[in-house]
mmCIF file of N, CA and C in Angstrom:
data_model
loop_
_atom_site.group_PDB
_atom_site.id
_atom_site.type_symbol
_atom_site.label_atom_id
_atom_site.label_comp_id
_atom_site.label_asym_id
_atom_site.label_seq_id
_atom_site.Cartn_x
_atom_site.Cartn_y
_atom_site.Cartn_z
ATOM 1 N N MET A 28 1.485 -6.079 -3.030
ATOM 2 C CA MET A 28 0.045 -6.193 -3.143
ATOM 3 C C MET A 28 -0.607 -5.558 -1.907
ATOM 4 N N LEU A 29 -1.681 -4.871 -2.110
ATOM 5 C CA LEU A 29 -2.403 -4.186 -1.048
ATOM 6 C C LEU A 29 -3.120 -5.209 -0.161
ATOM 7 N N PRO A 30 -2.858 -5.198 1.151
ATOM 8 C CA PRO A 30 -3.529 -6.168 2.025
ATOM 9 C C PRO A 30 -5.032 -5.892 2.115
ATOM 10 N N ILE A 31 -5.822 -6.916 1.885
ATOM 11 C CA ILE A 31 -7.276 -6.743 1.898
ATOM 12 C C ILE A 31 -7.894 -7.131 3.246
ATOM 13 N N HIS A 32 -7.199 -7.949 4.015
ATOM 14 C CA HIS A 32 -7.746 -8.428 5.291
ATOM 15 C C HIS A 32 -8.201 -7.297 6.210
ATOM 16 N N PRO A 33 -7.390 -6.263 6.416
ATOM 17 C CA PRO A 33 -7.848 -5.182 7.314
ATOM 18 C C PRO A 33 -9.121 -4.489 6.822
ATOM 19 N N ARG A 34 -9.379 -4.574 5.538
ATOM 20 C CA ARG A 34 -10.580 -3.933 4.995
ATOM 21 C C ARG A 34 -11.828 -4.810 5.144
ATOM 22 N N LEU A 35 -11.621 -6.124 5.284
ATOM 23 C CA LEU A 35 -12.757 -7.039 5.363
ATOM 24 C C LEU A 35 -13.192 -7.373 6.782
ATOM 25 N N VAL A 36 -12.312 -7.237 7.754
ATOM 26 C CA VAL A 36 -12.640 -7.686 9.115
ATOM 27 C C VAL A 36 -13.703 -6.830 9.798
ATOM 28 N N HIS A 37 -13.882 -5.620 9.360
ATOM 29 C CA HIS A 37 -14.836 -4.734 10.032
ATOM 30 C C HIS A 37 -16.282 -5.184 9.850
ATOM 31 N N PHE A 38 -16.583 -5.821 8.728
ATOM 32 C CA PHE A 38 -17.960 -6.256 8.481
ATOM 33 C C PHE A 38 -18.404 -7.332 9.465
ATOM 34 N N PRO A 39 -17.669 -8.446 9.595
ATOM 35 C CA PRO A 39 -18.125 -9.446 10.568
ATOM 36 C C PRO A 39 -18.103 -8.924 12.004
ATOM 37 N N ILE A 40 -17.112 -8.120 12.340
ATOM 38 C CA ILE A 40 -17.045 -7.591 13.708
ATOM 39 C C ILE A 40 -18.286 -6.752 14.002
ATOM 40 N N ALA A 41 -18.601 -5.833 13.123
ATOM 41 C CA ALA A 41 -19.759 -4.952 13.340
ATOM 42 C C ALA A 41 -21.059 -5.747 13.373
ATOM 43 N N LEU A 42 -21.235 -6.661 12.447
ATOM 44 C CA LEU A 42 -22.471 -7.437 12.397
ATOM 45 C C LEU A 42 -22.633 -8.317 13.635
ATOM 46 N N LEU A 43 -21.553 -8.939 14.080
ATOM 47 C CA LEU A 43 -21.634 -9.797 15.258
ATOM 48 C C LEU A 43 -21.905 -8.985 16.524
ATOM 49 N N VAL A 44 -21.239 -7.855 16.673
ATOM 50 C CA VAL A 44 -21.457 -7.018 17.858
ATOM 51 C C VAL A 44 -22.895 -6.488 17.874
ATOM 52 N N VAL A 45 -23.367 -5.985 16.759
ATOM 53 C CA VAL A 45 -24.745 -5.480 16.692
ATOM 54 C C VAL A 45 -25.729 -6.612 16.971
ATOM 55 N N GLY A 46 -25.451 -7.787 16.435
ATOM 56 C CA GLY A 46 -26.327 -8.938 16.682
ATOM 57 C C GLY A 46 -26.424 -9.275 18.157
ATOM 58 N N VAL A 47 -25.279 -9.333 18.834
ATOM 59 C CA VAL A 47 -25.273 -9.644 20.276
ATOM 60 C C VAL A 47 -26.036 -8.568 21.047
ATOM 61 N N VAL A 48 -25.779 -7.312 20.744
ATOM 62 C CA VAL A 48 -26.450 -6.221 21.462
ATOM 63 C C VAL A 48 -27.967 -6.308 21.276
ATOM 64 N N LEU A 49 -28.411 -6.557 20.062
ATOM 65 C CA LEU A 49 -29.855 -6.635 19.815
ATOM 66 C C LEU A 49 -30.491 -7.826 20.520
ATOM 67 N N VAL A 50 -29.800 -8.958 20.540
ATOM 68 C CA VAL A 50 -30.348 -10.118 21.250
ATOM 69 C C VAL A 50 -30.417 -9.825 22.749
ATOM 70 N N LEU A 51 -29.383 -9.181 23.274
ATOM 71 C CA LEU A 51 -29.392 -8.843 24.700
ATOM 72 C C LEU A 51 -30.476 -7.818 25.037
ATOM 73 N N LEU A 52 -30.837 -6.997 24.069
ATOM 74 C CA LEU A 52 -31.902 -6.006 24.279
ATOM 75 C C LEU A 52 -33.301 -6.594 24.122
ATOM 76 N N ASP A 53 -33.392 -7.855 23.696
ATOM 77 C CA ASP A 53 -34.692 -8.465 23.437
ATOM 78 C C ASP A 53 -35.659 -8.383 24.624
ATOM 79 N N PRO A 54 -35.242 -8.709 25.851
ATOM 80 C CA PRO A 54 -36.204 -8.598 26.967
ATOM 81 C C PRO A 54 -36.745 -7.169 27.124
ATOM 82 N N TRP A 55 -35.907 -6.183 26.915
ATOM 83 C CA TRP A 55 -36.346 -4.797 26.998
ATOM 84 C C TRP A 55 -37.321 -4.473 25.864
ATOM 85 N N CYS A 56 -36.984 -4.915 24.648
ATOM 86 C CA CYS A 56 -37.862 -4.656 23.492
ATOM 87 C C CYS A 56 -39.239 -5.277 23.701
ATOM 88 N N ARG A 57 -39.256 -6.465 24.257
ATOM 89 C CA ARG A 57 -40.539 -7.121 24.512
ATOM 90 C C ARG A 57 -41.341 -6.370 25.569
ATOM 91 N N GLY A 58 -40.652 -5.874 26.587
ATOM 92 C CA GLY A 58 -41.348 -5.159 27.657
ATOM 93 C C GLY A 58 -41.879 -3.816 27.221
ATOM 94 N N VAL A 59 -41.106 -3.101 26.448
ATOM 95 C CA VAL A 59 -41.475 -1.742 26.051
ATOM 96 C C VAL A 59 -42.295 -1.736 24.766
ATOM 97 N N ARG A 60 -41.843 -2.511 23.787
ATOM 98 C CA ARG A 60 -42.484 -2.448 22.476
ATOM 99 C C ARG A 60 -43.384 -3.646 22.187
ATOM 100 N N HIS A 61 -43.356 -4.646 23.057
ATOM 101 C CA HIS A 61 -44.128 -5.878 22.846
ATOM 102 C C HIS A 61 -43.839 -6.470 21.475
ATOM 103 N N SER A 62 -42.551 -6.525 21.166
ATOM 104 C CA SER A 62 -42.132 -6.957 19.838
ATOM 105 C C SER A 62 -40.915 -7.871 19.956
ATOM 106 N N ARG A 63 -40.788 -8.785 19.032
ATOM 107 C CA ARG A 63 -39.605 -9.646 18.940
ATOM 108 C C ARG A 63 -38.624 -9.116 17.901
ATOM 109 N N ALA A 64 -38.809 -7.899 17.486
ATOM 110 C CA ALA A 64 -37.979 -7.341 16.412
ATOM 111 C C ALA A 64 -36.502 -7.292 16.783
ATOM 112 N N CYS A 65 -36.186 -6.981 18.036
ATOM 113 C CA CYS A 65 -34.774 -6.908 18.438
ATOM 114 C C CYS A 65 -34.091 -8.252 18.258
ATOM 115 N N GLU A 66 -34.710 -9.316 18.760
ATOM 116 C CA GLU A 66 -34.091 -10.639 18.676
ATOM 117 C C GLU A 66 -34.019 -11.119 17.242
ATOM 118 N N ARG A 67 -35.048 -10.914 16.470
ATOM 119 C CA ARG A 67 -35.045 -11.374 15.075
ATOM 120 C C ARG A 67 -33.998 -10.625 14.245
ATOM 121 N N THR A 68 -33.941 -9.324 14.417
ATOM 122 C CA THR A 68 -32.939 -8.533 13.702
ATOM 123 C C THR A 68 -31.541 -8.884 14.180
ATOM 124 N N GLY A 69 -31.400 -9.084 15.483
ATOM 125 C CA GLY A 69 -30.114 -9.486 16.039
ATOM 126 C C GLY A 69 -29.666 -10.814 15.483
ATOM 127 N N PHE A 70 -30.580 -11.770 15.390
ATOM 128 C CA PHE A 70 -30.231 -13.082 14.848
ATOM 129 C C PHE A 70 -29.803 -12.969 13.384
ATOM 130 N N ALA A 71 -30.521 -12.171 12.606
ATOM 131 C CA ALA A 71 -30.146 -11.974 11.200
ATOM 132 C C ALA A 71 -28.749 -11.360 11.097
ATOM 133 N N SER A 72 -28.454 -10.420 11.970
ATOM 134 C CA SER A 72 -27.131 -9.793 11.993
ATOM 135 C C SER A 72 -26.061 -10.810 12.385
ATOM 136 N N LEU A 73 -26.363 -11.680 13.341
ATOM 137 C CA LEU A 73 -25.413 -12.722 13.745
ATOM 138 C C LEU A 73 -25.100 -13.665 12.579
ATOM 139 N N VAL A 74 -26.130 -14.075 11.868
ATOM 140 C CA VAL A 74 -25.924 -14.985 10.732
ATOM 141 C C VAL A 74 -25.082 -14.301 9.657
ATOM 142 N N ALA A 75 -25.415 -13.059 9.340
ATOM 143 C CA ALA A 75 -24.642 -12.323 8.326
ATOM 144 C C ALA A 75 -23.190 -12.152 8.775
ATOM 145 N N GLY A 76 -22.988 -11.817 10.044
ATOM 146 C CA GLY A 76 -21.638 -11.662 10.567
ATOM 147 C C GLY A 76 -20.868 -12.963 10.530
ATOM 148 N N TRP A 77 -21.517 -14.053 10.913
ATOM 149 C CA TRP A 77 -20.873 -15.369 10.922
ATOM 150 C C TRP A 77 -20.451 -15.771 9.506
ATOM 151 N N LEU A 78 -21.312 -15.489 8.530
ATOM 152 C CA LEU A 78 -20.990 -15.835 7.142
ATOM 153 C C LEU A 78 -19.864 -14.974 6.573
ATOM 154 N N THR A 79 -19.795 -13.718 6.985
ATOM 155 C CA THR A 79 -18.764 -12.835 6.432
ATOM 156 C C THR A 79 -17.393 -13.059 7.068
ATOM 157 N N VAL A 80 -17.329 -13.953 8.056
ATOM 158 C CA VAL A 80 -16.021 -14.306 8.618
ATOM 159 C C VAL A 80 -15.179 -15.029 7.567
ATOM 160 N N ALA A 81 -15.808 -15.843 6.722
ATOM 161 C CA ALA A 81 -15.065 -16.649 5.745
ATOM 162 C C ALA A 81 -14.162 -15.804 4.833
ATOM 163 N N PRO A 82 -14.680 -14.757 4.166
ATOM 164 C CA PRO A 82 -13.778 -13.960 3.323
ATOM 165 C C PRO A 82 -12.669 -13.277 4.130
ATOM 166 N N ALA A 83 -12.987 -12.876 5.359
ATOM 167 C CA ALA A 83 -11.965 -12.242 6.203
ATOM 168 C C ALA A 83 -10.868 -13.244 6.548
ATOM 169 N N VAL A 84 -11.244 -14.484 6.845
ATOM 170 C CA VAL A 84 -10.257 -15.521 7.170
ATOM 171 C C VAL A 84 -9.385 -15.837 5.956
ATOM 172 N N ILE A 85 -10.001 -16.002 4.814
ATOM 173 C CA ILE A 85 -9.237 -16.321 3.600
ATOM 174 C C ILE A 85 -8.243 -15.208 3.294
ATOM 175 N N SER A 86 -8.700 -13.972 3.363
ATOM 176 C CA SER A 86 -7.785 -12.857 3.082
ATOM 177 C C SER A 86 -6.701 -12.759 4.150
ATOM 178 N N GLY A 87 -7.029 -13.101 5.395
ATOM 179 C CA GLY A 87 -6.035 -13.085 6.460
ATOM 180 C C GLY A 87 -4.954 -14.123 6.246
ATOM 181 N N LEU A 88 -5.347 -15.296 5.791
ATOM 182 C CA LEU A 88 -4.358 -16.339 5.517
ATOM 183 C C LEU A 88 -3.442 -15.933 4.367
ATOM 184 N N ILE A 89 -4.007 -15.257 3.382
ATOM 185 C CA ILE A 89 -3.189 -14.769 2.261
ATOM 186 C C ILE A 89 -2.234 -13.690 2.749
ATOM 187 N N ASP A 90 -2.744 -12.758 3.551
ATOM 188 C CA ASP A 90 -1.903 -11.666 4.052
ATOM 189 C C ASP A 90 -0.860 -12.150 5.062
ATOM 190 N N GLN A 91 -1.066 -13.315 5.653
ATOM 191 C CA GLN A 91 -0.127 -13.870 6.618
ATOM 192 C C GLN A 91 1.103 -14.463 5.943
ATOM 193 N N SER A 92 0.975 -14.850 4.705
ATOM 194 C CA SER A 92 2.056 -15.583 4.027
ATOM 195 C C SER A 92 3.414 -14.877 4.029
ATOM 196 N N PRO A 93 3.508 -13.552 3.966
ATOM 197 C CA PRO A 93 4.838 -12.930 3.984
ATOM 198 C C PRO A 93 5.539 -12.964 5.351
ATOM 199 N N ILE A 94 4.848 -13.333 6.422
ATOM 200 C CA ILE A 94 5.474 -13.351 7.748
ATOM 201 C C ILE A 94 6.475 -14.498 7.802
ATOM 202 N N ALA A 95 7.701 -14.190 8.175
ATOM 203 C CA ALA A 95 8.748 -15.213 8.273
ATOM 204 C C ALA A 95 8.387 -16.232 9.348
ATOM 205 N N ILE A 96 8.735 -17.485 9.110
ATOM 206 C CA ILE A 96 8.425 -18.574 10.034
ATOM 207 C C ILE A 96 9.030 -18.332 11.417
ATOM 208 N N ASP A 97 10.244 -17.773 11.465
ATOM 209 C CA ASP A 97 10.931 -17.571 12.742
ATOM 210 C C ASP A 97 10.631 -16.214 13.384
ATOM 211 N N SER A 98 9.741 -15.449 12.793
ATOM 212 C CA SER A 98 9.387 -14.133 13.330
ATOM 213 C C SER A 98 8.467 -14.266 14.540
ATOM 214 N N PRO A 99 8.633 -13.403 15.552
ATOM 215 C CA PRO A 99 7.695 -13.411 16.682
ATOM 216 C C PRO A 99 6.263 -13.116 16.227
ATOM 217 N N ALA A 100 6.127 -12.417 15.125
ATOM 218 C CA ALA A 100 4.796 -12.113 14.599
ATOM 219 C C ALA A 100 4.071 -13.386 14.179
ATOM 220 N N ARG A 101 4.814 -14.410 13.787
ATOM 221 C CA ARG A 101 4.179 -15.670 13.367
ATOM 222 C C ARG A 101 3.445 -16.307 14.555
ATOM 223 N N GLY A 102 4.046 -16.268 15.745
ATOM 224 C CA GLY A 102 3.386 -16.811 16.941
ATOM 225 C C GLY A 102 2.114 -16.057 17.279
ATOM 226 N N VAL A 103 2.169 -14.733 17.185
ATOM 227 C CA VAL A 103 0.979 -13.920 17.445
ATOM 228 C C VAL A 103 -0.077 -14.204 16.380
ATOM 229 N N SER A 104 0.371 -14.375 15.146
ATOM 230 C CA SER A 104 -0.547 -14.686 14.056
ATOM 231 C C SER A 104 -1.244 -16.024 14.294
ATOM 232 N N ASN A 105 -0.499 -17.007 14.763
ATOM 233 C CA ASN A 105 -1.096 -18.312 15.049
ATOM 234 C C ASN A 105 -2.106 -18.222 16.195
ATOM 235 N N MET A 106 -1.799 -17.424 17.222
ATOM 236 C CA MET A 106 -2.762 -17.223 18.310
ATOM 237 C C MET A 106 -4.010 -16.504 17.794
ATOM 238 N N HIS A 107 -3.803 -15.546 16.899
ATOM 239 C CA HIS A 107 -4.908 -14.803 16.294
ATOM 240 C C HIS A 107 -5.821 -15.764 15.528
ATOM 241 N N ILE A 108 -5.222 -16.647 14.748
ATOM 242 C CA ILE A 108 -5.997 -17.618 13.971
ATOM 243 C C ILE A 108 -6.774 -18.552 14.908
ATOM 244 N N THR A 109 -6.120 -19.020 15.961
ATOM 245 C CA THR A 109 -6.785 -19.907 16.924
ATOM 246 C C THR A 109 -7.961 -19.190 17.586
ATOM 247 N N ALA A 110 -7.762 -17.946 17.967
ATOM 248 C CA ALA A 110 -8.834 -17.173 18.595
ATOM 249 C C ALA A 110 -9.998 -16.961 17.628
ATOM 250 N N VAL A 111 -9.688 -16.755 16.358
ATOM 251 C CA VAL A 111 -10.748 -16.593 15.351
ATOM 252 C C VAL A 111 -11.571 -17.874 15.244
ATOM 253 N N VAL A 112 -10.898 -19.010 15.192
ATOM 254 C CA VAL A 112 -11.610 -20.287 15.063
ATOM 255 C C VAL A 112 -12.504 -20.531 16.285
ATOM 256 N N VAL A 113 -11.965 -20.311 17.481
ATOM 257 C CA VAL A 113 -12.758 -20.506 18.706
ATOM 258 C C VAL A 113 -13.966 -19.567 18.710
ATOM 259 N N THR A 114 -13.753 -18.321 18.353
ATOM 260 C CA THR A 114 -14.838 -17.340 18.331
ATOM 261 C C THR A 114 -15.884 -17.714 17.293
ATOM 262 N N TRP A 115 -15.443 -18.142 16.130
ATOM 263 C CA TRP A 115 -16.351 -18.539 15.049
ATOM 264 C C TRP A 115 -17.197 -19.733 15.486
ATOM 265 N N VAL A 116 -16.584 -20.682 16.187
ATOM 266 C CA VAL A 116 -17.314 -21.852 16.685
ATOM 267 C C VAL A 116 -18.332 -21.437 17.746
ATOM 268 N N LEU A 117 -17.951 -20.548 18.667
ATOM 269 C CA LEU A 117 -18.892 -20.084 19.696
ATOM 270 C C LEU A 117 -20.129 -19.440 19.071
ATOM 271 N N PHE A 118 -19.899 -18.549 18.112
ATOM 272 C CA PHE A 118 -21.039 -17.916 17.440
ATOM 273 C C PHE A 118 -21.820 -18.944 16.626
ATOM 274 N N GLY A 119 -21.122 -19.869 16.004
ATOM 275 C CA GLY A 119 -21.796 -20.929 15.243
ATOM 276 C C GLY A 119 -22.690 -21.783 16.132
ATOM 277 N N LEU A 120 -22.209 -22.122 17.328
ATOM 278 C CA LEU A 120 -23.025 -22.890 18.271
ATOM 279 C C LEU A 120 -24.261 -22.109 18.698
ATOM 280 N N ALA A 121 -24.081 -20.819 18.940
ATOM 281 C CA ALA A 121 -25.223 -19.977 19.324
ATOM 282 C C ALA A 121 -26.248 -19.930 18.197
ATOM 283 N N ILE A 122 -25.783 -19.761 16.986
ATOM 284 C CA ILE A 122 -26.692 -19.709 15.828
ATOM 285 C C ILE A 122 -27.404 -21.051 15.653
ATOM 286 N N TYR A 123 -26.649 -22.137 15.767
ATOM 287 C CA TYR A 123 -27.237 -23.471 15.642
ATOM 288 C C TYR A 123 -28.318 -23.680 16.708
ATOM 289 N N LEU A 124 -28.010 -23.292 17.939
ATOM 290 C CA LEU A 124 -28.966 -23.431 19.032
ATOM 291 C C LEU A 124 -30.239 -22.655 18.736
ATOM 292 N N ARG A 125 -30.090 -21.444 18.226
ATOM 293 C CA ARG A 125 -31.256 -20.597 17.905
ATOM 294 C C ARG A 125 -32.061 -21.168 16.743
ATOM 295 N N VAL A 126 -31.372 -21.779 15.759
ATOM 296 C CA VAL A 126 -32.079 -22.384 14.628
ATOM 297 C C VAL A 126 -32.865 -23.603 15.099
ATOM 298 N N ARG A 127 -32.250 -24.406 15.956
ATOM 299 C CA ARG A 127 -32.903 -25.621 16.458
ATOM 300 C C ARG A 127 -34.080 -25.296 17.382
ATOM 301 N N ARG A 128 -33.952 -24.212 18.116
ATOM 302 C CA ARG A 128 -34.994 -23.831 19.075
ATOM 303 C C ARG A 128 -35.405 -22.400 18.777
ATOM 304 N N ARG A 129 -36.321 -22.256 17.858
ATOM 305 C CA ARG A 129 -36.702 -20.947 17.334
ATOM 306 C C ARG A 129 -37.144 -19.969 18.418
ATOM 307 N N HIS A 130 -37.801 -20.469 19.433
ATOM 308 C CA HIS A 130 -38.293 -19.605 20.509
ATOM 309 C C HIS A 130 -37.437 -19.766 21.765
ATOM 310 N N ILE A 131 -36.149 -19.827 21.569
ATOM 311 C CA ILE A 131 -35.234 -20.053 22.682
ATOM 312 C C ILE A 131 -35.310 -18.955 23.739
ATOM 313 N N MET A 132 -35.670 -17.758 23.334
ATOM 314 C CA MET A 132 -35.745 -16.655 24.283
ATOM 315 C C MET A 132 -36.924 -16.813 25.244
ATOM 316 N N ASP A 133 -37.845 -17.722 24.962
ATOM 317 C CA ASP A 133 -38.975 -17.975 25.852
ATOM 318 C C ASP A 133 -38.648 -19.023 26.918
ATOM 319 N N ASP A 134 -37.554 -19.751 26.732
ATOM 320 C CA ASP A 134 -37.132 -20.787 27.674
ATOM 321 C C ASP A 134 -36.004 -20.234 28.538
ATOM 322 N N PRO A 135 -36.217 -20.092 29.855
ATOM 323 C CA PRO A 135 -35.194 -19.463 30.699
ATOM 324 C C PRO A 135 -33.813 -20.120 30.608
ATOM 325 N N ARG A 136 -33.741 -21.457 30.677
ATOM 326 C CA ARG A 136 -32.425 -22.114 30.597
ATOM 327 C C ARG A 136 -31.808 -21.957 29.212
ATOM 328 N N GLY A 137 -32.621 -22.147 28.193
ATOM 329 C CA GLY A 137 -32.129 -22.004 26.824
ATOM 330 C C GLY A 137 -31.661 -20.587 26.536
ATOM 331 N N ARG A 138 -32.411 -19.611 27.047
ATOM 332 C CA ARG A 138 -32.059 -18.205 26.848
ATOM 333 C C ARG A 138 -30.687 -17.903 27.444
ATOM 334 N N TRP A 139 -30.444 -18.412 28.670
ATOM 335 C CA TRP A 139 -29.161 -18.136 29.315
ATOM 336 C C TRP A 139 -28.005 -18.834 28.605
ATOM 337 N N LEU A 140 -28.243 -20.030 28.088
ATOM 338 C CA LEU A 140 -27.199 -20.717 27.320
ATOM 339 C C LEU A 140 -26.895 -19.945 26.035
ATOM 340 N N TYR A 141 -27.952 -19.532 25.348
ATOM 341 C CA TYR A 141 -27.814 -18.755 24.107
ATOM 342 C C TYR A 141 -27.057 -17.454 24.365
ATOM 343 N N MET A 142 -27.488 -16.719 25.380
ATOM 344 C CA MET A 142 -26.832 -15.447 25.697
ATOM 345 C C MET A 142 -25.407 -15.675 26.189
ATOM 346 N N GLY A 143 -25.178 -16.757 26.927
ATOM 347 C CA GLY A 143 -23.828 -17.073 27.383
ATOM 348 C C GLY A 143 -22.889 -17.345 26.229
ATOM 349 N N LEU A 144 -23.359 -18.094 25.236
ATOM 350 C CA LEU A 144 -22.535 -18.345 24.050
ATOM 351 C C LEU A 144 -22.246 -17.044 23.299
ATOM 352 N N LEU A 145 -23.251 -16.186 23.209
ATOM 353 C CA LEU A 145 -23.055 -14.909 22.515
ATOM 354 C C LEU A 145 -22.059 -14.022 23.263
ATOM 355 N N LEU A 146 -22.161 -13.983 24.578
ATOM 356 C CA LEU A 146 -21.217 -13.174 25.358
ATOM 357 C C LEU A 146 -19.806 -13.751 25.280
ATOM 358 N N ALA A 147 -19.691 -15.081 25.299
ATOM 359 C CA ALA A 147 -18.373 -15.709 25.134
ATOM 360 C C ALA A 147 -17.801 -15.376 23.752
ATOM 361 N N GLY A 148 -18.658 -15.377 22.742
ATOM 362 C CA GLY A 148 -18.221 -14.986 21.398
ATOM 363 C C GLY A 148 -17.754 -13.545 21.357
ATOM 364 N N LEU A 149 -18.450 -12.684 22.081
ATOM 365 C CA LEU A 149 -18.066 -11.274 22.151
ATOM 366 C C LEU A 149 -16.696 -11.116 22.816
ATOM 367 N N VAL A 150 -16.455 -11.864 23.886
ATOM 368 C CA VAL A 150 -15.137 -11.850 24.529
ATOM 369 C C VAL A 150 -14.082 -12.345 23.531
ATOM 370 N N GLY A 151 -14.433 -13.381 22.788
ATOM 371 C CA GLY A 151 -13.528 -13.879 21.757
ATOM 372 C C GLY A 151 -13.194 -12.815 20.725
ATOM 373 N N LEU A 152 -14.188 -12.026 20.340
ATOM 374 C CA LEU A 152 -13.933 -10.939 19.382
ATOM 375 C C LEU A 152 -12.934 -9.931 19.929
ATOM 376 N N VAL A 153 -13.035 -9.655 21.215
ATOM 377 C CA VAL A 153 -12.092 -8.719 21.840
ATOM 378 C C VAL A 153 -10.673 -9.284 21.772
ATOM 379 N N VAL A 154 -10.531 -10.565 22.078
ATOM 380 C CA VAL A 154 -9.215 -11.208 22.024
ATOM 381 C C VAL A 154 -8.686 -11.206 20.592
ATOM 382 N N VAL A 155 -9.537 -11.553 19.647
ATOM 383 C CA VAL A 155 -9.141 -11.551 18.233
ATOM 384 C C VAL A 155 -8.682 -10.153 17.810
ATOM 385 N N GLY A 156 -9.440 -9.147 18.198
ATOM 386 C CA GLY A 156 -9.085 -7.769 17.849
ATOM 387 C C GLY A 156 -7.782 -7.326 18.473
ATOM 388 N N GLU A 157 -7.570 -7.707 19.727
ATOM 389 C CA GLU A 157 -6.317 -7.355 20.407
ATOM 390 C C GLU A 157 -5.118 -7.985 19.697
ATOM 391 N N LEU A 158 -5.238 -9.252 19.364
ATOM 392 C CA LEU A 158 -4.132 -9.932 18.671
ATOM 393 C C LEU A 158 -3.925 -9.354 17.267
ATOM 394 N N GLY A 159 -5.024 -9.055 16.587
ATOM 395 C CA GLY A 159 -4.914 -8.424 15.270
ATOM 396 C C GLY A 159 -4.271 -7.048 15.360
ATOM 397 N N GLY A 160 -4.614 -6.314 16.412
ATOM 398 C CA GLY A 160 -3.994 -5.006 16.630
ATOM 399 C C GLY A 160 -2.507 -5.120 16.885
ATOM 400 N N GLN A 161 -2.095 -6.140 17.644
ATOM 401 C CA GLN A 161 -0.664 -6.365 17.858
ATOM 402 C C GLN A 161 0.046 -6.645 16.543
ATOM 403 N N LEU A 162 -0.576 -7.476 15.717
ATOM 404 C CA LEU A 162 0.043 -7.790 14.416
ATOM 405 C C LEU A 162 0.214 -6.533 13.575
ATOM 406 N N THR A 163 -0.795 -5.691 13.605
ATOM 407 C CA THR A 163 -0.746 -4.487 12.776
ATOM 408 C C THR A 163 0.165 -3.405 13.352
ATOM 409 N N TYR A 164 -0.041 -3.074 14.625
ATOM 410 C CA TYR A 164 0.618 -1.901 15.184
ATOM 411 C C TYR A 164 1.947 -2.186 15.869
ATOM 412 N N VAL A 165 2.169 -3.423 16.315
ATOM 413 C CA VAL A 165 3.450 -3.771 16.935
ATOM 414 C C VAL A 165 4.422 -4.339 15.894
ATOM 415 N N PHE A 166 3.894 -5.248 15.069
ATOM 416 C CA PHE A 166 4.761 -5.945 14.105
ATOM 417 C C PHE A 166 4.659 -5.388 12.689
ATOM 418 N N GLY A 167 3.697 -4.522 12.426
ATOM 419 C CA GLY A 167 3.584 -3.897 11.110
ATOM 420 C C GLY A 167 3.062 -4.804 10.016
ATOM 421 N N VAL A 168 2.404 -5.894 10.392
ATOM 422 C CA VAL A 168 1.855 -6.822 9.400
ATOM 423 C C VAL A 168 0.676 -6.162 8.700
ATOM 424 N N GLY A 169 0.628 -6.274 7.404
ATOM 425 C CA GLY A 169 -0.493 -5.742 6.633
ATOM 426 C C GLY A 169 -0.399 -4.261 6.334
ATOM 427 N N GLN A 170 0.716 -3.647 6.679
ATOM 428 C CA GLN A 170 0.886 -2.220 6.398
ATOM 429 C C GLN A 170 1.597 -2.060 5.061
ATOM 430 N N VAL A 171 1.162 -1.068 4.335
ATOM 431 C CA VAL A 171 1.751 -0.813 3.017
ATOM 432 C C VAL A 171 2.930 0.113 3.142
#
């Protein structure tokens, strides 16, 4: 069966990265354009990215099933799954914070907490990608 996970992971990654970049650009957008469009569009991208993690996770769990229990790839796969969950929670907390405090970018402490969660989520994405790359290119998981 053709592995679908590698085809689905690009959507949440792209949406989450674009969302973080747009939120981080919000102070600049406000200064230059006097607009909240960057933050609003970034938030919409974050929500879409967070939601599209679910199909990627489900397909990843399905594609993981052929890995032998005693294979070194299984350990990397488990670390990959753990990193995905931590990253998903970090982005979820950031989204929840933004929903609860709609104008969080106007509050200096709230803004830094929000941006800190987003940056931590971005670091998590890098770790997830690195582990996924090891599974694909070192262990050959998901290759036809």
